[in-house]
Coordinates of C-alpha atoms in Angstrom, one line a residue:
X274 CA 0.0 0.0 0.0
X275 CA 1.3 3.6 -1.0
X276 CA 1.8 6.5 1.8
X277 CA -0.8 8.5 -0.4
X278 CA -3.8 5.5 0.0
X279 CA -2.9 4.9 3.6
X280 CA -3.7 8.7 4.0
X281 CA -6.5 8.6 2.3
X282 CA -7.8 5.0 4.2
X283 CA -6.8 7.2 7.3
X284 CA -8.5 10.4 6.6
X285 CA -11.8 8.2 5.7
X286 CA -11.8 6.7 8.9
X287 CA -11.2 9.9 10.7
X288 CA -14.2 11.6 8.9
X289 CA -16.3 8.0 9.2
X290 CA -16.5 8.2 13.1
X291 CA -16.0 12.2 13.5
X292 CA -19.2 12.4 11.8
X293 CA -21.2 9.3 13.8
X294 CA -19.6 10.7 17.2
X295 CA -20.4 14.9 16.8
X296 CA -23.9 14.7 17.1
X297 CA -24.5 10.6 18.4
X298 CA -23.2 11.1 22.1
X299 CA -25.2 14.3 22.9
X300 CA -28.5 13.2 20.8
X301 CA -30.4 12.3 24.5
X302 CA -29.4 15.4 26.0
X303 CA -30.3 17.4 22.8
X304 CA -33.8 16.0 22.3
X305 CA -34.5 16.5 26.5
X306 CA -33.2 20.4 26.5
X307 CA -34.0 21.4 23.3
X308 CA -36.8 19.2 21.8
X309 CA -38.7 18.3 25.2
X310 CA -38.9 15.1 24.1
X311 CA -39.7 12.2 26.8
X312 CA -36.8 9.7 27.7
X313 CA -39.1 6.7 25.3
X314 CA -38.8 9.0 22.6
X315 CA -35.0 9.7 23.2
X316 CA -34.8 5.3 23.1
X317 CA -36.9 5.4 20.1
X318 CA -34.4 8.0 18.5
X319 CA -31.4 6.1 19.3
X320 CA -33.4 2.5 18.2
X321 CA -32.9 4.1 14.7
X322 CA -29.0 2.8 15.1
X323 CA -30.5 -0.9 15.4
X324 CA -32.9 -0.3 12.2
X325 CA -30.3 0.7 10.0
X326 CA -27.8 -1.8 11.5
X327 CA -31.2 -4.6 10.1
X328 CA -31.1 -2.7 6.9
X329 CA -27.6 -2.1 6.1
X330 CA -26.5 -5.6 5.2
X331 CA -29.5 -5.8 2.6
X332 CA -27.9 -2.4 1.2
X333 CA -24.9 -4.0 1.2
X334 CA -25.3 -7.5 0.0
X335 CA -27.8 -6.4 -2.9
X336 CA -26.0 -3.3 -3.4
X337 CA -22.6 -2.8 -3.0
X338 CA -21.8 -6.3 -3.6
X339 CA -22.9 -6.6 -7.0
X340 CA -23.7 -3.1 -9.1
X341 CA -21.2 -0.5 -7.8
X342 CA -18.1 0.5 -7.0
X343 CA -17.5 1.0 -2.4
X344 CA -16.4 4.0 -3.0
X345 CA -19.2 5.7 -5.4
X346 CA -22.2 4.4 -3.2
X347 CA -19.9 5.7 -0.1
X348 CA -19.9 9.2 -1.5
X349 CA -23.9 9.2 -2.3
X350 CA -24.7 7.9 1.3
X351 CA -22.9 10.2 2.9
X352 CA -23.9 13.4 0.8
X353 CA -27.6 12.3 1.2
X354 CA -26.8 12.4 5.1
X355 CA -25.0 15.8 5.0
X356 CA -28.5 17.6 3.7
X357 CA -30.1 15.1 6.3
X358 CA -28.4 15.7 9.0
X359 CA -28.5 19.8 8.6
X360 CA -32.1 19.8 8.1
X361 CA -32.4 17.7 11.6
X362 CA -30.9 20.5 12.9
X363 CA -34.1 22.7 12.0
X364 CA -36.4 20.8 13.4
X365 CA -38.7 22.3 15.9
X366 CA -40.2 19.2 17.3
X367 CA -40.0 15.3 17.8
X368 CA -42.6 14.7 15.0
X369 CA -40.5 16.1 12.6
X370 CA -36.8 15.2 13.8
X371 CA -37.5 11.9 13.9
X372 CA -38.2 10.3 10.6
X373 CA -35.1 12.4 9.4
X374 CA -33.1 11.1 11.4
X375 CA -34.7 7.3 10.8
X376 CA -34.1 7.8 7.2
X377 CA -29.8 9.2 8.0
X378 CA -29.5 6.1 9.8
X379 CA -30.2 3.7 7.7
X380 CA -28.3 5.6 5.2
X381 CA -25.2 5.8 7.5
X382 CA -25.1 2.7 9.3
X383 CA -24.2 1.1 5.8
X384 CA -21.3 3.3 5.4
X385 CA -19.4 1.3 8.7
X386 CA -19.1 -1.8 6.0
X387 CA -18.3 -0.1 3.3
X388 CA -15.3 1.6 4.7
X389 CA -14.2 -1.3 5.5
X390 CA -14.5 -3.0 2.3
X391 CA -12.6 0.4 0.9
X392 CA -9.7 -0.4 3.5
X393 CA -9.5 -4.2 3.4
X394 CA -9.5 -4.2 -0.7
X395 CA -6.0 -2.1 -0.7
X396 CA -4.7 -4.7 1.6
X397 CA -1.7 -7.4 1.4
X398 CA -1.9 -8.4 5.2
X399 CA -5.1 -6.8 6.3
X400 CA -4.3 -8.0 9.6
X401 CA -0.9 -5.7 10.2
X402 CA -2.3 -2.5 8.2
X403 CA -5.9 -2.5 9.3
X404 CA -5.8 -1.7 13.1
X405 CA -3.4 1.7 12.4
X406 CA -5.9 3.3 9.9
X407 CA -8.9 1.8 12.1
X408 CA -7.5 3.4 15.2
X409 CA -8.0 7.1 12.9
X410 CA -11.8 6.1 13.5
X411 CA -11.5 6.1 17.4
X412 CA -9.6 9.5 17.4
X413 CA -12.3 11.2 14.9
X414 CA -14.9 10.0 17.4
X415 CA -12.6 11.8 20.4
X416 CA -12.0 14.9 18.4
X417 CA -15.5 15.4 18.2
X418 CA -16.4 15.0 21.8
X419 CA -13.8 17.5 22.8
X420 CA -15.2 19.6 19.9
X421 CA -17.9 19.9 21.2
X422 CA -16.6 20.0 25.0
X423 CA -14.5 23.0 23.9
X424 CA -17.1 25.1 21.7
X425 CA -19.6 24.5 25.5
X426 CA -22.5 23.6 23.4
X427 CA -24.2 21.3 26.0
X428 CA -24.0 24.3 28.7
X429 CA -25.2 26.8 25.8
X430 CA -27.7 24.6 24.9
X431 CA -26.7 24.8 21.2
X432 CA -26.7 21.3 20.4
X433 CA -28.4 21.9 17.1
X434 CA -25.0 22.8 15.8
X435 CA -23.7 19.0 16.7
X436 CA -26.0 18.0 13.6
X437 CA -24.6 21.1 11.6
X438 CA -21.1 20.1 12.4
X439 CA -21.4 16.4 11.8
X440 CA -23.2 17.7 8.1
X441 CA -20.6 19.5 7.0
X442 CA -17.9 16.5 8.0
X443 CA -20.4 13.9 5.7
X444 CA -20.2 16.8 2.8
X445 CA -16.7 16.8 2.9
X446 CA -16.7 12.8 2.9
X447 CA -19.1 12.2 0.2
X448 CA -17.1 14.6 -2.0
X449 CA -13.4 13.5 -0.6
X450 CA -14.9 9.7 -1.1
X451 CA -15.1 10.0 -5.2
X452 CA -11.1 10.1 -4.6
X453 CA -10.7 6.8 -2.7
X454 CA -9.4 3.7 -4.7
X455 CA -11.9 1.8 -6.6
X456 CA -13.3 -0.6 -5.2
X457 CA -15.6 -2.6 -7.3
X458 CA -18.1 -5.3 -6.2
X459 CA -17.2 -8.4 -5.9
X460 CA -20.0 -10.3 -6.7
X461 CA -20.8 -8.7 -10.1
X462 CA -23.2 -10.9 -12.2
X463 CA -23.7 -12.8 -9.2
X464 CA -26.7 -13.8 -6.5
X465 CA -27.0 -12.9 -3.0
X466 CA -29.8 -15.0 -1.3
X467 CA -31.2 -13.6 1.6
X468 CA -29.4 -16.2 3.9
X469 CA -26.3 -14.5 2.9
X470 CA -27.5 -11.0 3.7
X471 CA -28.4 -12.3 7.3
X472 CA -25.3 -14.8 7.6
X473 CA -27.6 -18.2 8.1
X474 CA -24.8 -19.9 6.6
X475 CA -23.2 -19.8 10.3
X476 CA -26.3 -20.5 12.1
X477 CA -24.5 -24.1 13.0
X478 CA -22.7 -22.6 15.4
X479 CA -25.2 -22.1 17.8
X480 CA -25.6 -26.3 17.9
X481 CA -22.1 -25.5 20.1
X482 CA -23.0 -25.0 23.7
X483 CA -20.9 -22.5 24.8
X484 CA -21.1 -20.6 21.6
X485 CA -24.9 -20.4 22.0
X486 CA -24.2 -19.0 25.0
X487 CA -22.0 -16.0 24.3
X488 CA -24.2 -15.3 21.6
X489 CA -27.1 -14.9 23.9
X490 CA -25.2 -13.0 26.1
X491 CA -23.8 -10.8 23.4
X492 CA -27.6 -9.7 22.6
X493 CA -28.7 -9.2 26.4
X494 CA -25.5 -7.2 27.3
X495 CA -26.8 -5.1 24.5
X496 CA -29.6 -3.8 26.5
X497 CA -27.5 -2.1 29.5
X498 CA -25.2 -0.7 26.6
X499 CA -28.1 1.1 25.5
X500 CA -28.6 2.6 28.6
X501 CA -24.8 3.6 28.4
X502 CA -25.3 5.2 24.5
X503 CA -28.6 6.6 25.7
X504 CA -28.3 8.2 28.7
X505 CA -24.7 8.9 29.9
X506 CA -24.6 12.4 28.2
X507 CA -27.9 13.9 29.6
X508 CA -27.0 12.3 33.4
X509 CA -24.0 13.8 33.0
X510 CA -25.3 17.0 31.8
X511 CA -28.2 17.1 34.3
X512 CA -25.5 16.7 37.6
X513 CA -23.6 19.4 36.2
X514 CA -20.6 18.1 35.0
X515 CA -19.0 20.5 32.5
X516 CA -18.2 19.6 29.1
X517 CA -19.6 16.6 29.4
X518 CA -19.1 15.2 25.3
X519 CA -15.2 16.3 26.1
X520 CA -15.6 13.7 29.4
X521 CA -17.1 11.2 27.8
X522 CA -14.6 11.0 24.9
X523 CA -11.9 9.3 28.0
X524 CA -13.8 6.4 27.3
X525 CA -12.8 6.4 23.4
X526 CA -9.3 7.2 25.1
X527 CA -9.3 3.9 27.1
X528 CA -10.4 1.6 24.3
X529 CA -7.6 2.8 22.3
X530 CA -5.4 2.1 25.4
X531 CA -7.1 -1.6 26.0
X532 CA -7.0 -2.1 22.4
X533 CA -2.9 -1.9 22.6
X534 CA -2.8 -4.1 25.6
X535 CA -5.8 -7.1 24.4
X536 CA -2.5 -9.2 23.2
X537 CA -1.3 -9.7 26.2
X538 CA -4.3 -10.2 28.2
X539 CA -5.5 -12.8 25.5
X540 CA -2.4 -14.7 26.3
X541 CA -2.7 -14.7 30.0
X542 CA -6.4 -14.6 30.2
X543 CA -8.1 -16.8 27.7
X544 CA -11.6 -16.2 26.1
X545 CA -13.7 -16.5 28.7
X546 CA -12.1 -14.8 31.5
X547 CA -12.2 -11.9 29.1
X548 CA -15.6 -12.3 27.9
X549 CA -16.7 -12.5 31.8
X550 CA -14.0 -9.3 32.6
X551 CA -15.9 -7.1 30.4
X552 CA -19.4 -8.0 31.6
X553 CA -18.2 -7.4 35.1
X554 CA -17.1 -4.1 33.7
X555 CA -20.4 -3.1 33.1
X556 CA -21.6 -4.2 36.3
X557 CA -19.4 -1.9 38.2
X558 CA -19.6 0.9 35.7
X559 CA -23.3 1.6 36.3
X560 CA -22.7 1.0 40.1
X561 CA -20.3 3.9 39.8
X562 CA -23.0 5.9 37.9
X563 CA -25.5 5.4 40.3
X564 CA -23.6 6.6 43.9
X565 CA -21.7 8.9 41.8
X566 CA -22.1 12.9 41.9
X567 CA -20.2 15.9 40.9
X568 CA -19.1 16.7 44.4
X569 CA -17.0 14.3 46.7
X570 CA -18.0 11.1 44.2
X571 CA -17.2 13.0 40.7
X572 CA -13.9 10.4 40.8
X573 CA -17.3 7.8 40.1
X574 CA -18.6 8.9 37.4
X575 CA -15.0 10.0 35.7
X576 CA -14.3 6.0 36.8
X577 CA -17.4 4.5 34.8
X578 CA -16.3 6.3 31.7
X579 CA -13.1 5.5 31.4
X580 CA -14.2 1.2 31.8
X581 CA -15.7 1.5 28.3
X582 CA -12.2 0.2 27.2
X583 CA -12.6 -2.6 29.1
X584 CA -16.0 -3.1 28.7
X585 CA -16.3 -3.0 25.1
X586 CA -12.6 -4.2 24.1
X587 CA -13.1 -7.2 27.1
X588 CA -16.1 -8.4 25.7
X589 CA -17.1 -7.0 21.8
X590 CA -13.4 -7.3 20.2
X591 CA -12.7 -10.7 22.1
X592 CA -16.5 -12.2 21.6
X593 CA -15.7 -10.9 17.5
X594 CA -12.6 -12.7 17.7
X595 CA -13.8 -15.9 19.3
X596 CA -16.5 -15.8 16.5
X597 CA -13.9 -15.1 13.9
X598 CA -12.2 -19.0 15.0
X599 CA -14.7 -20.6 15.7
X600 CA -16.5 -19.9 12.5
X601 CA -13.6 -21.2 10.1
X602 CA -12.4 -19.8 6.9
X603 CA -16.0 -20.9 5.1
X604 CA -18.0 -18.7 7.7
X605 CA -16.3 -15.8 8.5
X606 CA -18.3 -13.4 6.9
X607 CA -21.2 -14.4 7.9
X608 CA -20.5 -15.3 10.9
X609 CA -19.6 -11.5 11.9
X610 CA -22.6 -11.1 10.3
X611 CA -24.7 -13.0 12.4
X612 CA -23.6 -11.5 15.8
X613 CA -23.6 -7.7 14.3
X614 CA -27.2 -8.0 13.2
X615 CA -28.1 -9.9 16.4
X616 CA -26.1 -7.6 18.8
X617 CA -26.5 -3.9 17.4
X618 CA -29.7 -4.9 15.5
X619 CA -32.2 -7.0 18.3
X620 CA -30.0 -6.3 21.2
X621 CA -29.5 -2.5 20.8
X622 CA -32.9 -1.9 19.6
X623 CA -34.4 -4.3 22.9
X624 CA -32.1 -1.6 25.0
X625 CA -33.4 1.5 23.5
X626 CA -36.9 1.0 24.2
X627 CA -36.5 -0.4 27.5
X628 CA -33.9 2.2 28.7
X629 CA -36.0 5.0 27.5
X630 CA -39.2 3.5 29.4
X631 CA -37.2 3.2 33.0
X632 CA -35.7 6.4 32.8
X633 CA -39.0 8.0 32.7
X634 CA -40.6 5.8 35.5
X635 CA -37.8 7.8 37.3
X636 CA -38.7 11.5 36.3
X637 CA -39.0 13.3 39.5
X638 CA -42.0 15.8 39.5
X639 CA -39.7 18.7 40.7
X640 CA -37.8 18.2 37.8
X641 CA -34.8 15.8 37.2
X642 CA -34.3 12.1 37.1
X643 CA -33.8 9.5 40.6
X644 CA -30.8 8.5 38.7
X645 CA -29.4 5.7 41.4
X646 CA -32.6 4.0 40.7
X647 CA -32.3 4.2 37.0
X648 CA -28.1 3.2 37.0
X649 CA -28.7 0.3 39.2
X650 CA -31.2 -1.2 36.7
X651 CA -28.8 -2.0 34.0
X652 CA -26.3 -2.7 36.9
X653 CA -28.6 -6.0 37.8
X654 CA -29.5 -6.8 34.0
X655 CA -25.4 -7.2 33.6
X656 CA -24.8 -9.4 36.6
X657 CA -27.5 -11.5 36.0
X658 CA -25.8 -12.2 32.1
X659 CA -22.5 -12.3 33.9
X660 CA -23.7 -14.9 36.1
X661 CA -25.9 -17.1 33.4
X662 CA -22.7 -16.6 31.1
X663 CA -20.1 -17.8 34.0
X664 CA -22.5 -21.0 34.8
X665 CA -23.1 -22.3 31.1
X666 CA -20.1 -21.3 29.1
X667 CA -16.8 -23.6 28.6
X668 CA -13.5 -22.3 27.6
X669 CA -12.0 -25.5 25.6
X670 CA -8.7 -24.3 24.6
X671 CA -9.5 -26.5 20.9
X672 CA -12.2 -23.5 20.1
X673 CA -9.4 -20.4 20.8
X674 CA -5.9 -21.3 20.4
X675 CA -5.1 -19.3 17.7
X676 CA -7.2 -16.3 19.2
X677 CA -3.9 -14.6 20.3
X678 CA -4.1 -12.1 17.2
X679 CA -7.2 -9.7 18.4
X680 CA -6.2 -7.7 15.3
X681 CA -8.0 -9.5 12.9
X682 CA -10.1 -7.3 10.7
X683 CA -13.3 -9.2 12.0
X684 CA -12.4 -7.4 15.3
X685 CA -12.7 -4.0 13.9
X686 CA -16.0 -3.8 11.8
X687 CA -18.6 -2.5 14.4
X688 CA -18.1 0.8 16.6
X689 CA -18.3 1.3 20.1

């Protein structure tokens, strides 16, 4: 690969999560101050990430894979969401944001594949030149938090200009993306059955016991990660932590940091030590949220941010990997597939209506949330995964022996 692709991969990625991260952190606290929305309509907001992660492999596979070039269908998508995400930014009520942002979704979430495809196609060893342009994605997402941090939008209440931001990042994208490499599809002339599109092909894996049962832990730690997506930002906002977005992006900071380190805890560790650190991660993340304050306990709440390395690394990269050997040459693809659609599709979207629905069962009448109520909720749904996942799952050393390279690609297709 030339220096002048690998700045190109780089700057893609940069752009790719800049744009998902200026406006996606701060979208409960925007539609709360400056929409008046309920907290079930800020979960049915943020459930539009799990449609479009359903709809995005059917873009994809029927799509990408078989008419056009990555890189064309790239720049459309994120042109389309440039005018879509500006003209959220206009909206005056819920009515009206909504569907907009419905319809950038399931224009965006398509986009996560395709840069990936755009990267992996330029590729000798994928597996040594992936993780250093993919690691450009985390830093975009951190830039924008402290963009936003630094320009004191949440105190100012100007969110509106997240979306206005984030619109002008996709512009320059969608025209910067008609430069990338061609990438053309790779199953011109061909079929794509809807098996494919949903990765049935690995359903056999779930006959394996303790496969089946990381994979229905994956989709039920989904639901106190939507709490986490959901909420964080306006409980921050609402104890009066300052900068809050800038806060938040620590947690970006530590997965980069955990990221570095998963080698050597893969070695020492194995799979499901690590699968079970990261669920306990949640656990004591939302304990910390929920006796935390922004007096005497701020140390709490700065302490649950910074576990999202572990708690995403710990458990999402390693589960990705373990699905990545376990699966086999034959069903890698589909495989990944099969946990993405399962995880950020039914999991996420379980999370966002049930998080939204809890947190305004709390509303305090005087204004304000009982947030120790609220935290301690998601707190319980992860120990009780933790402790279903620690009783049923086996860690045979045949199914991950050769899961001491965590930087597969496989590891790096979904966001945090």
């Amino acid at each position: 690969m030339t220096a002048a692709i690998r700045f190109k991969l780089s700057t893609m990625m940069f752009l790719e999560f800049f744009i998902w991260g200026a406006w996606f952190v701060t979208l409960g606290t925007y539609l709360l101050s400056n929409l008046e929305t309920s907290a079930t309509q800020v979960g049915v907001a943020f459930l539009t990430q799990s449609i479009g992660a359903i709809v995005a492999p059917f873009i994809i596979g029927l799509i990408a894979d078989r008419f056009f070039p990555a890189q064309r269908i790239l720049a459309i998508l994120h042109l389309a969401g440039a005018a879509l995400l500006w003209y959220a930014s206009t909206a005056q009520d819920f009515d009206s944001f909504y569907p907009t942002i419905l319809v950038y979704m399931i224009l965006y979430m398509p986009t996560l594949a395709l840069v990936n495809s755009v990267s992996f196609r330029q590729m000798q060893d994928p597996s040594k030149e992936f993780p250093p342009i993919r690691v450009l994605g985390t830093l975009g997402w951190i830039v924008a938090g402290l963009t936003i941090g630094w320009l004191n939008w949440e105190q100012n209440g100007n969110l509106a200009m997240t979306f206005r931001m984030a619109a002008i990042a996709s512009a320059i994208l969608g025209v910067f993306s008609f430069t990338l490499p061609n990438t053309p599809p790779v199953k011109a002339g061909g079929s794509t059955s809807l098996g494919d599109i949903m990765g049935l092909e690995a359903i056999g894996l779930l006959k394996n016991r303790s496969y089946l049962t990381f994979f229905l832990a994956s989709v039920a730690i989904c639901i106190p990660l939507a709490f986490y997506y959901n909420f964080t930002n306006p409980f921050l906002n609402e104890l009066g932590m300052e900068s809050a977005a800038g806060k938040q992006s620590m947690g970006q900071m530590s997965e980069l940091l955990f990221m570095l380190l998963m080698p050597f805890f893969f070695i020492r560790l194995g799979v499901k030590k690590m699968l079970a650190i990261g669920m306990f991660a949640w656990v004591l993340r939302y304990v910390l949220f929920a006796y935390g304050n922004a007096d005497a306990n701020y140390w709490m709440l700065i302490g649950g941010i910074v576990l999202h390395g572990i708690c995403y690394d710990f458990f999402f990269v390693t589960g990705q990997i373990y699905t990545d050997k376990l699966a086999g040459e034959r069903f890698k693809s589909a495989a990944q597939g099969m946990i993405t659609l399962a995880t950020y599709g039914v999991g996420m979207l379980m999370g966002s209506l049930l998080s939204g629905m809890i947190v305004d069962n709390y509303a305090l009448p005087e204004g304000g949330h009982a947030w120790q109520n609220i935290w301690l909720i998601p707190a319980g749904i992860a120990g009780v995964v933790l402790l279903f996942f620690l009783l049923l799952f086996k860690d045979r050393p045949a199914d991950t022996q050769e899961t001491e390279t965590p930087h597969a690609p496989e590891a790096y297709k979904v966001r945090s």
